[in-house]
Coordinates of N, CA and C in Angstrom, one line a residue:
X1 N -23.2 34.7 39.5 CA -24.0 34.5 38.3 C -24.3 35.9 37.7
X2 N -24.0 36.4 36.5 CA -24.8 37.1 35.6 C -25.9 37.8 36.1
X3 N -26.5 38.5 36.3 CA -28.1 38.8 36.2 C -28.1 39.6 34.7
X4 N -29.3 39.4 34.4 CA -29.8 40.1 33.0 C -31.0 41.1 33.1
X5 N -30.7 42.4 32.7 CA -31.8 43.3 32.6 C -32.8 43.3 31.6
X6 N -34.3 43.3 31.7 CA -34.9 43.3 30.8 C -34.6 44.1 29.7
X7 N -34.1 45.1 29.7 CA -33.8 46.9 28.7 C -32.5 46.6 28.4
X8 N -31.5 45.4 28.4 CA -30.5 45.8 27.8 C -30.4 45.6 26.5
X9 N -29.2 46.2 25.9 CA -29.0 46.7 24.5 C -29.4 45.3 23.5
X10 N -28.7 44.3 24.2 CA -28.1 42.8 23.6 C -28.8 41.9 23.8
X11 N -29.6 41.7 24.8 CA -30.7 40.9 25.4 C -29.9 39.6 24.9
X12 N -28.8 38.8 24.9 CA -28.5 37.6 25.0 C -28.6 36.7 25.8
X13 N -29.0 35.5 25.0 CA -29.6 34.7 25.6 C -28.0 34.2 26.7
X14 N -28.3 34.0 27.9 CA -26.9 33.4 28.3 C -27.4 31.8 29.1
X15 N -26.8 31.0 28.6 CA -27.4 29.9 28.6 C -26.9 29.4 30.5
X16 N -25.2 29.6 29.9 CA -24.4 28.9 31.5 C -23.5 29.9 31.5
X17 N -23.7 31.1 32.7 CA -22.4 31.4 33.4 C -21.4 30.9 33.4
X18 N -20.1 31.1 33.2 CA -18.5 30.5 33.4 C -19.0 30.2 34.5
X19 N -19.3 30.9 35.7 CA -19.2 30.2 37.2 C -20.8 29.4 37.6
X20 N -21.1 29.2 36.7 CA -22.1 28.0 36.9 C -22.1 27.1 37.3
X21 N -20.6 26.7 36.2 CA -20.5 25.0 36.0 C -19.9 24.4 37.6
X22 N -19.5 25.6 38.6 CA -19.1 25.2 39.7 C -20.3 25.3 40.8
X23 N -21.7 25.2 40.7 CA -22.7 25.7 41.6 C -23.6 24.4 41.8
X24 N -24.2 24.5 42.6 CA -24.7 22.9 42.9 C -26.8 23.1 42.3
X25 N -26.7 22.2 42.0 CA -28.3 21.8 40.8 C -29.3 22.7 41.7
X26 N -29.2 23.0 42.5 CA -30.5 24.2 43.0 C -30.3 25.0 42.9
X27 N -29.1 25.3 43.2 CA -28.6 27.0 42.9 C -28.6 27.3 41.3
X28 N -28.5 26.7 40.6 CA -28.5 26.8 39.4 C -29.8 27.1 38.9
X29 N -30.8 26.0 39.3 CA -32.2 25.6 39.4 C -32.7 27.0 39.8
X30 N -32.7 28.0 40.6 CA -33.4 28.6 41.0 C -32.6 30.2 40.4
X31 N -31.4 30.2 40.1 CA -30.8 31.6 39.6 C -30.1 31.8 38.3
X32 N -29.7 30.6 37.6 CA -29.4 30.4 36.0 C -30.0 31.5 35.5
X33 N -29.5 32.7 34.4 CA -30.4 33.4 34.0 C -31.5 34.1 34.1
X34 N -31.0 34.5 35.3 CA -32.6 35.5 35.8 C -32.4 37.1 35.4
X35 N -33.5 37.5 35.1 CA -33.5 38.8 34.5 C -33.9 39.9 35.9
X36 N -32.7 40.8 35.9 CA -33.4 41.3 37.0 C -34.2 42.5 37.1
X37 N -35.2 42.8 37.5 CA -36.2 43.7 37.3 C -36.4 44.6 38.3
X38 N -36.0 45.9 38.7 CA -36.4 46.9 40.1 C -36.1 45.9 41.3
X39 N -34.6 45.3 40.9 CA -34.0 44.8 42.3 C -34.8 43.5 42.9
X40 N -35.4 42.8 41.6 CA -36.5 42.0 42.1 C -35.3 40.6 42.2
X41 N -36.2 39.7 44.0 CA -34.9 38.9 43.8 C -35.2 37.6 42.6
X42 N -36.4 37.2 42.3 CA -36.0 36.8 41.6 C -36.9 37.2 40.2
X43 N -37.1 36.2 39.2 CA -37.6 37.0 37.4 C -38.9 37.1 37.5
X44 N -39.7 37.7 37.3 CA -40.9 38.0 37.4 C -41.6 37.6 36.2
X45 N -43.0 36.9 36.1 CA -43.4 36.2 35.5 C -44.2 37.7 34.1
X46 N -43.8 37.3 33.1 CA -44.0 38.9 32.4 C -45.4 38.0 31.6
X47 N -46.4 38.6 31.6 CA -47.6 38.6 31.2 C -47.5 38.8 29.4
X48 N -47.2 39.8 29.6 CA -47.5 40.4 28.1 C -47.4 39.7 26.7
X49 N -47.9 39.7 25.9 CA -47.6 39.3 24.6 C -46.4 40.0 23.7
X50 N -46.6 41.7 23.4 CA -46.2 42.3 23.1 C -44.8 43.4 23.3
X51 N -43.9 43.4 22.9 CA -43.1 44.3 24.3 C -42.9 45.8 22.9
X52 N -42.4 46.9 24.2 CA -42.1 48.0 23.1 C -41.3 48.1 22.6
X53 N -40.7 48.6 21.3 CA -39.4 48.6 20.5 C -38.9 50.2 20.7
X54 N -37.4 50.4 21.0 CA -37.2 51.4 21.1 C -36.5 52.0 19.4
X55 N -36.4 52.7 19.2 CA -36.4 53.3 18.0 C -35.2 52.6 17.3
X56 N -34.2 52.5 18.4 CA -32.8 51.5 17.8 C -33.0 49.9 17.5
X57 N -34.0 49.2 18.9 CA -34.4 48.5 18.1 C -35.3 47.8 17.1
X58 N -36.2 48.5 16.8 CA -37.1 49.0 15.7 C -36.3 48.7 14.6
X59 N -35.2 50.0 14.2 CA -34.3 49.8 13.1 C -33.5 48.3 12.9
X60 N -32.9 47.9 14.0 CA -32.7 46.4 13.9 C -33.1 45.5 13.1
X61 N -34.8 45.5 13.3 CA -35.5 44.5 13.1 C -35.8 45.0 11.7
X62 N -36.3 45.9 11.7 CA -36.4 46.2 10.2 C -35.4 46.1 9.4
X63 N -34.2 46.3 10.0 CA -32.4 45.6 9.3 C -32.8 44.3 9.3
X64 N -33.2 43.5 9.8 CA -33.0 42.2 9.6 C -32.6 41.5 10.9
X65 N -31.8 42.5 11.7 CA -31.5 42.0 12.9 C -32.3 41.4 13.8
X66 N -33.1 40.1 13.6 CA -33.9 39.5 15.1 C -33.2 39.4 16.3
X67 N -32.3 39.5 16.5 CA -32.1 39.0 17.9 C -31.8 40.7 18.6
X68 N -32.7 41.7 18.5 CA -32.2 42.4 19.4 C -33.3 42.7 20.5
X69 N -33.6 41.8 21.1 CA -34.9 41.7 22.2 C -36.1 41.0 21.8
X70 N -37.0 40.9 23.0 CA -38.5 40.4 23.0 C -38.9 41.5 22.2
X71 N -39.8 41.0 21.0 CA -41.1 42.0 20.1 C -42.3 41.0 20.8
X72 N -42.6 40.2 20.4 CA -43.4 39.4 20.4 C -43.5 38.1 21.0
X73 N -44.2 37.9 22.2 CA -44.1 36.4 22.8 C -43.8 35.3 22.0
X74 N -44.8 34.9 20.9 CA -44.8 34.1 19.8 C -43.2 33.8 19.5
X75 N -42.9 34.8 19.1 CA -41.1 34.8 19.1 C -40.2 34.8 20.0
X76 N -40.3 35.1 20.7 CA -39.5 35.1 22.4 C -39.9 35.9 23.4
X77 N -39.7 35.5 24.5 CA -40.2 36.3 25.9 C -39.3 36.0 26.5
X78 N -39.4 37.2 27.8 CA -38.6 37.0 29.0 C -38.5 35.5 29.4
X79 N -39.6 35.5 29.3 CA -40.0 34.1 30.3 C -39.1 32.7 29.9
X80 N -39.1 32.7 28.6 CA -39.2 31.3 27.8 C -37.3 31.3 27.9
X81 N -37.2 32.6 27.6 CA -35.2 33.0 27.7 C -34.8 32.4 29.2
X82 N -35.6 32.9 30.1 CA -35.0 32.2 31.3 C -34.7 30.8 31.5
X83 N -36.2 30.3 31.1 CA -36.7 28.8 31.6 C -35.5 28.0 30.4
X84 N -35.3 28.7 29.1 CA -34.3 28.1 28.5 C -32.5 28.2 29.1
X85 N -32.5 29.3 29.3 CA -31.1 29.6 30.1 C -31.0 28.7 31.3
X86 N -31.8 28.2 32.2 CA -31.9 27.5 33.1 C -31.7 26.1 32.9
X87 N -32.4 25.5 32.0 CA -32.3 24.6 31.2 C -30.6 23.7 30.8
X88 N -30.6 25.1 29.9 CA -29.1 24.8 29.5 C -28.0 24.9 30.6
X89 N -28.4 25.3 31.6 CA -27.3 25.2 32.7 C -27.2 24.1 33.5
X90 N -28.7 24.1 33.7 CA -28.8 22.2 34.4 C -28.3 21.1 33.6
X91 N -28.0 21.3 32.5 CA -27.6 20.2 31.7 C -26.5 20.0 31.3
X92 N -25.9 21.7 31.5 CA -24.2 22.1 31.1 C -24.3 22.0 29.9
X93 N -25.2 22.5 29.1 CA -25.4 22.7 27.4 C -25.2 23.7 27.1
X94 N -25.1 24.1 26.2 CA -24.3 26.2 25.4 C -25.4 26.5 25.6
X95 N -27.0 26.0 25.3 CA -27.9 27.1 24.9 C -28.9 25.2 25.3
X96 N -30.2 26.0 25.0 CA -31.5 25.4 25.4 C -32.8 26.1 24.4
X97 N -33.7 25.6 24.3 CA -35.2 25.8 23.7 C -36.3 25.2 24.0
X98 N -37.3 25.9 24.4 CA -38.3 25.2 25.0 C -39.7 26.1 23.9
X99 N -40.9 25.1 24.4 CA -41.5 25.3 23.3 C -43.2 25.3 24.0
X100 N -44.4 25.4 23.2 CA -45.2 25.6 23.7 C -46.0 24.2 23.8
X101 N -45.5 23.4 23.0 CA -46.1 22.0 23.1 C -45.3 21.0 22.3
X102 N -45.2 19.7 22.8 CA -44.9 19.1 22.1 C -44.4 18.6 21.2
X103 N -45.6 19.0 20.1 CA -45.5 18.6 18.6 C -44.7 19.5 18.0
X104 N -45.2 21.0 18.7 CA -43.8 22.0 18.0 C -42.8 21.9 18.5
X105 N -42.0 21.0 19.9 CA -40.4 20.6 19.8 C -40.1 19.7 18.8
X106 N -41.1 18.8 18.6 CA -40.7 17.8 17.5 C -40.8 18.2 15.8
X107 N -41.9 19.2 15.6 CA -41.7 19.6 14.2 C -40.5 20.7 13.7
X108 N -40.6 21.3 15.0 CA -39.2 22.1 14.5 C -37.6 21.4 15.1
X109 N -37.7 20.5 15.6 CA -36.2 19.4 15.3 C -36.2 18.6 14.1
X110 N -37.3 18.4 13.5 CA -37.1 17.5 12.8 C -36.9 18.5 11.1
X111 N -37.6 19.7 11.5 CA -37.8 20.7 10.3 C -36.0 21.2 10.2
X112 N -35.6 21.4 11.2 CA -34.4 21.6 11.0 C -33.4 20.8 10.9
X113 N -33.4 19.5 11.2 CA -32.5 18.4 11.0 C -33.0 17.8 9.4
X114 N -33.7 18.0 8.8 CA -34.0 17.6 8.1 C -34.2 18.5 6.5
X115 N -33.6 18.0 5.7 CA -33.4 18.7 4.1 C -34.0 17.9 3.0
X116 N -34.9 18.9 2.1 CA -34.9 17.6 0.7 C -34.4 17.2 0.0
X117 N -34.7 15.5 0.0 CA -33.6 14.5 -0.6 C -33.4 13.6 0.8
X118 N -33.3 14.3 1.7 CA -32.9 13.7 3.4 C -33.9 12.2 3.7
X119 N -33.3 11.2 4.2 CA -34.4 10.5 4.9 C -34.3 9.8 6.3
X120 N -35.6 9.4 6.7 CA -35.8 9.4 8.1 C -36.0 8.4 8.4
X121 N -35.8 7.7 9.6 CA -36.6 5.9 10.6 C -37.7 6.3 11.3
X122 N -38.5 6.4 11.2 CA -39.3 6.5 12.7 C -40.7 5.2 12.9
X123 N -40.9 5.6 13.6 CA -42.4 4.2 13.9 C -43.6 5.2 13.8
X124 N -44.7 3.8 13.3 CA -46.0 4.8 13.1 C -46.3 4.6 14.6
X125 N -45.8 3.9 15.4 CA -46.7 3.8 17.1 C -46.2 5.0 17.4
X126 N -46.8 6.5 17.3 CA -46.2 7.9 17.6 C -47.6 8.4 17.6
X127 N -47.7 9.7 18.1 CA -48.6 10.7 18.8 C -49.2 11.2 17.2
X128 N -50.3 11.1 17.0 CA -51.1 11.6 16.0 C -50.6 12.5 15.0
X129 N -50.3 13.5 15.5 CA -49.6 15.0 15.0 C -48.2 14.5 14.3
X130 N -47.6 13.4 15.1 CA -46.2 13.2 14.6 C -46.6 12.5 13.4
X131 N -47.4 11.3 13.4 CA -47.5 10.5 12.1 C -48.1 11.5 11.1
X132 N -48.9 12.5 11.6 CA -49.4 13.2 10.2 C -48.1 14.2 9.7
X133 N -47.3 14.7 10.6 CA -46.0 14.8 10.3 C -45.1 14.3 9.6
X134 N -45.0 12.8 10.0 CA -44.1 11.7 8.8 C -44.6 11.4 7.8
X135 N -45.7 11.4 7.6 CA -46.5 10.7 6.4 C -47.2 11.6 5.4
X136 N -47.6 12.9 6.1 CA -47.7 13.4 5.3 C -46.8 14.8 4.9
X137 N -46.6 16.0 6.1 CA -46.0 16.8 5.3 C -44.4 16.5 5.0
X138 N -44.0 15.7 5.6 CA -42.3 15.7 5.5 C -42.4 15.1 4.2
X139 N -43.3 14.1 3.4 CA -43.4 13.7 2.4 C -43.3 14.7 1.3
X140 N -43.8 15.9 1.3 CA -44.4 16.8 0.4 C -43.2 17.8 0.7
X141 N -42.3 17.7 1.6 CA -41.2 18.3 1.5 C -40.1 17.8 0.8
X142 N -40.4 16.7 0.4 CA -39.2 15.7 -0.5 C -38.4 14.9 0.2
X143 N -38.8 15.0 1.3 CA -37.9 14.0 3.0 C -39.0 12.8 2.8
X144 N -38.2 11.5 2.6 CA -38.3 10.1 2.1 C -38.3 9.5 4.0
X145 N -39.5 8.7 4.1 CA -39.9 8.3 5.3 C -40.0 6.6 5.4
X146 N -39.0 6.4 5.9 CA -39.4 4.6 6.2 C -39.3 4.3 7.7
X147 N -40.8 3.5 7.8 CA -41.4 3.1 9.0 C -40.6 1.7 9.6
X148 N -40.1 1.9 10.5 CA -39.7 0.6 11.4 C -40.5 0.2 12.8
X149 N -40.3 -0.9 13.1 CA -40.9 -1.5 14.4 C -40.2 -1.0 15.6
X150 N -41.1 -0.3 16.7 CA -40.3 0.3 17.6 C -40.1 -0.7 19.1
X151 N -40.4 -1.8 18.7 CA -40.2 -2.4 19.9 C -38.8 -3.5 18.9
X152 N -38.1 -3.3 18.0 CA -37.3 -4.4 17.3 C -36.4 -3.0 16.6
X153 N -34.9 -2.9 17.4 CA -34.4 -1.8 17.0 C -33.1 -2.6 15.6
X154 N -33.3 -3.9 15.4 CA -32.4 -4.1 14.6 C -33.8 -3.3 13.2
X155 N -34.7 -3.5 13.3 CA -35.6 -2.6 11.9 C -35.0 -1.3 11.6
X156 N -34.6 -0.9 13.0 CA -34.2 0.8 12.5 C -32.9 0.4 11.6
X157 N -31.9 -0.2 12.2 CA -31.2 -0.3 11.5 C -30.8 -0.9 9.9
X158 N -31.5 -1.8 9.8 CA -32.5 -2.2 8.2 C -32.9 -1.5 7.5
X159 N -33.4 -0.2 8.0 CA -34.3 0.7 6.9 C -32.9 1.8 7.0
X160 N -31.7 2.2 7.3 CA -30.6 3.0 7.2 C -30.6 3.1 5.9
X161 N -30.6 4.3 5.0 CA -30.2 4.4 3.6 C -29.2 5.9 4.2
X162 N -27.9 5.3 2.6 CA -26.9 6.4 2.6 C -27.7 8.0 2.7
X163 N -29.0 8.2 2.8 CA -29.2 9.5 2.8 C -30.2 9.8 4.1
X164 N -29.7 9.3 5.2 CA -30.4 9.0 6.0 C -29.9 9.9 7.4
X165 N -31.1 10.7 8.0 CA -30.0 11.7 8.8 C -30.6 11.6 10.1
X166 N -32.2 11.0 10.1 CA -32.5 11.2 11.9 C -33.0 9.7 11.8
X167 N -32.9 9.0 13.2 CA -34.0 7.7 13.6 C -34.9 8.5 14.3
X168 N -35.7 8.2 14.5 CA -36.9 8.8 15.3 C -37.6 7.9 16.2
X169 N -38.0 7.7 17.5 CA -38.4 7.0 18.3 C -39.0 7.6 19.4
X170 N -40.6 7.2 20.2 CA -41.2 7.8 20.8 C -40.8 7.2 22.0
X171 N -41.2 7.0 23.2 CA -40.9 6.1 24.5 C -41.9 6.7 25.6
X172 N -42.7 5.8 26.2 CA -43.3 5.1 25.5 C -44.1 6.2 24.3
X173 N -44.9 5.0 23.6 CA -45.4 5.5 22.8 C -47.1 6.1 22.9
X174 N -47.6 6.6 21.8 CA -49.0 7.6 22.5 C -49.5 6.9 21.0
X175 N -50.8 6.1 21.3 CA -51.7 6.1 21.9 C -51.3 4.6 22.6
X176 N -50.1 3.8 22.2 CA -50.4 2.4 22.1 C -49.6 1.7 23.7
X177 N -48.6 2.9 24.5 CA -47.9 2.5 25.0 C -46.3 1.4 25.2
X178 N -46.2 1.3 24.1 CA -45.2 0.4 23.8 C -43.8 1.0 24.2
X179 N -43.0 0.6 24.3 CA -41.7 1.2 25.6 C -40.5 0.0 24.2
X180 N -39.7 1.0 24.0 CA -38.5 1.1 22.7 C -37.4 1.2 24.0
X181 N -36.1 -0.2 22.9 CA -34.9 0.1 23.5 C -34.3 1.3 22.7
X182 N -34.5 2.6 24.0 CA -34.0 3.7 23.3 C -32.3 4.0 23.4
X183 N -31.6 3.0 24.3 CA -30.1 2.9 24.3 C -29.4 2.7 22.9
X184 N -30.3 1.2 22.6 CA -30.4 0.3 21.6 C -30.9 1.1 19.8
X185 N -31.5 2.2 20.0 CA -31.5 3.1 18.6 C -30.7 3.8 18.7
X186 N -30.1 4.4 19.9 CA -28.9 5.5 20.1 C -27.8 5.1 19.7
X187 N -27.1 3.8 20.6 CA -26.2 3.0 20.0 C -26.3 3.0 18.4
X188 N -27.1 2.4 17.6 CA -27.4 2.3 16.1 C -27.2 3.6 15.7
X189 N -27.9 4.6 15.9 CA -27.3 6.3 15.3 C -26.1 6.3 15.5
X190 N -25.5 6.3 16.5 CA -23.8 6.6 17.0 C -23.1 5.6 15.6
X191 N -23.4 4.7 15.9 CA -22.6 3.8 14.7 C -22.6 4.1 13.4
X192 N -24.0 4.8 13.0 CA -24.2 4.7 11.5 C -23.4 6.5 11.5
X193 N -23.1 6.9 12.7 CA -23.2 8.9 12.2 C -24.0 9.7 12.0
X194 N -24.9 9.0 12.7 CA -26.7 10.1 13.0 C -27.1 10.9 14.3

């Protein structure tokens, strides 16, 4: 496997080793992407918020170039690169993202799957943050929101309009507990091309 130094030039994210895909779920689990540090065996948990920019990559960023290292936790860290690279290996994915909670995996999948004019399926039985999410700002983004029954997946399918690009479905759901055939909406996206 790769190791990755914290100081290199490129700081890429590397999700899966070529010789990954032949390594068994612990080994993967435990050395996927580790940054190596003063020979450390394994990544060390980096505290900091802030990292320092060396003069090249300073200019980078001021070019426009983001991806040339950690500046700022907020934006990326050692940490989060790993636990993502790790991620994506367990799963045999190109790449991974992980997030600080919740609502921001779900606001920024849905921010990015989603355009104005675009519309969505989801259920109001969903986590507070998400309904104030569908109802109100995706509304004011010009993303058209129709609510279906999340225990009755032929509803998602009913509310499908030609401009229709995510179903949305919690499992269970928060606050109400209700448990969705989530096979049974996936099936329905596969079919419609969602």
């Amino acid at each position: 496997m790769t190791k990755r130094r914290v100081d290199d030039q490129i700081y890429s994210r590397i999700a899966m080793d070529a010789d990954d895909k032949d390594k068994e779920f612990s080994t993967k689990a435990v050395h996927s992407g580790m940054v190596e540090v003063e020979g450390s065996a394994t990544t060390p948990i980096f505290l900091t918020s802030t990292y320092r920019l060396t003069d090249e990559k300073y200019k980078g960023w001021a070019d426009g170039l983001h991806h040339t290292g950690p500046v700022y936790s907020r934006i990326s860290s050692v940490n989060s690169e790993v636990v993502s690279a790790k991620l994506a290996s367990l799963e045999g994915a190109e790449d991974a993202e992980v997030f600080a909670s919740g609502m921001a995996a779900i606001s920024t999948t849905l921010m990015t799957l989603l355009s104005t004019g675009d519309h969505i399926v989801a259920t109001p039985d969903c986590y507070g943050g998400t309904y104030a999410l569908l109802t109100e700002i995706l509304p004011r983004m010009g993303i058209e929101v129709t609510m279906a029954d999340i225990r009755d997946p032929s509803s998602y399918e009913q509310a499908i309009q030609e401009n229709t690009k995510v179903l949305y479905a919690e499992t269970m759901t928060n606050p109400t507990l209700k448990i969705c055939d989530l096979n049974a909406i996936a099936e329905i996206a596969n079919k419609n091309g969602l």
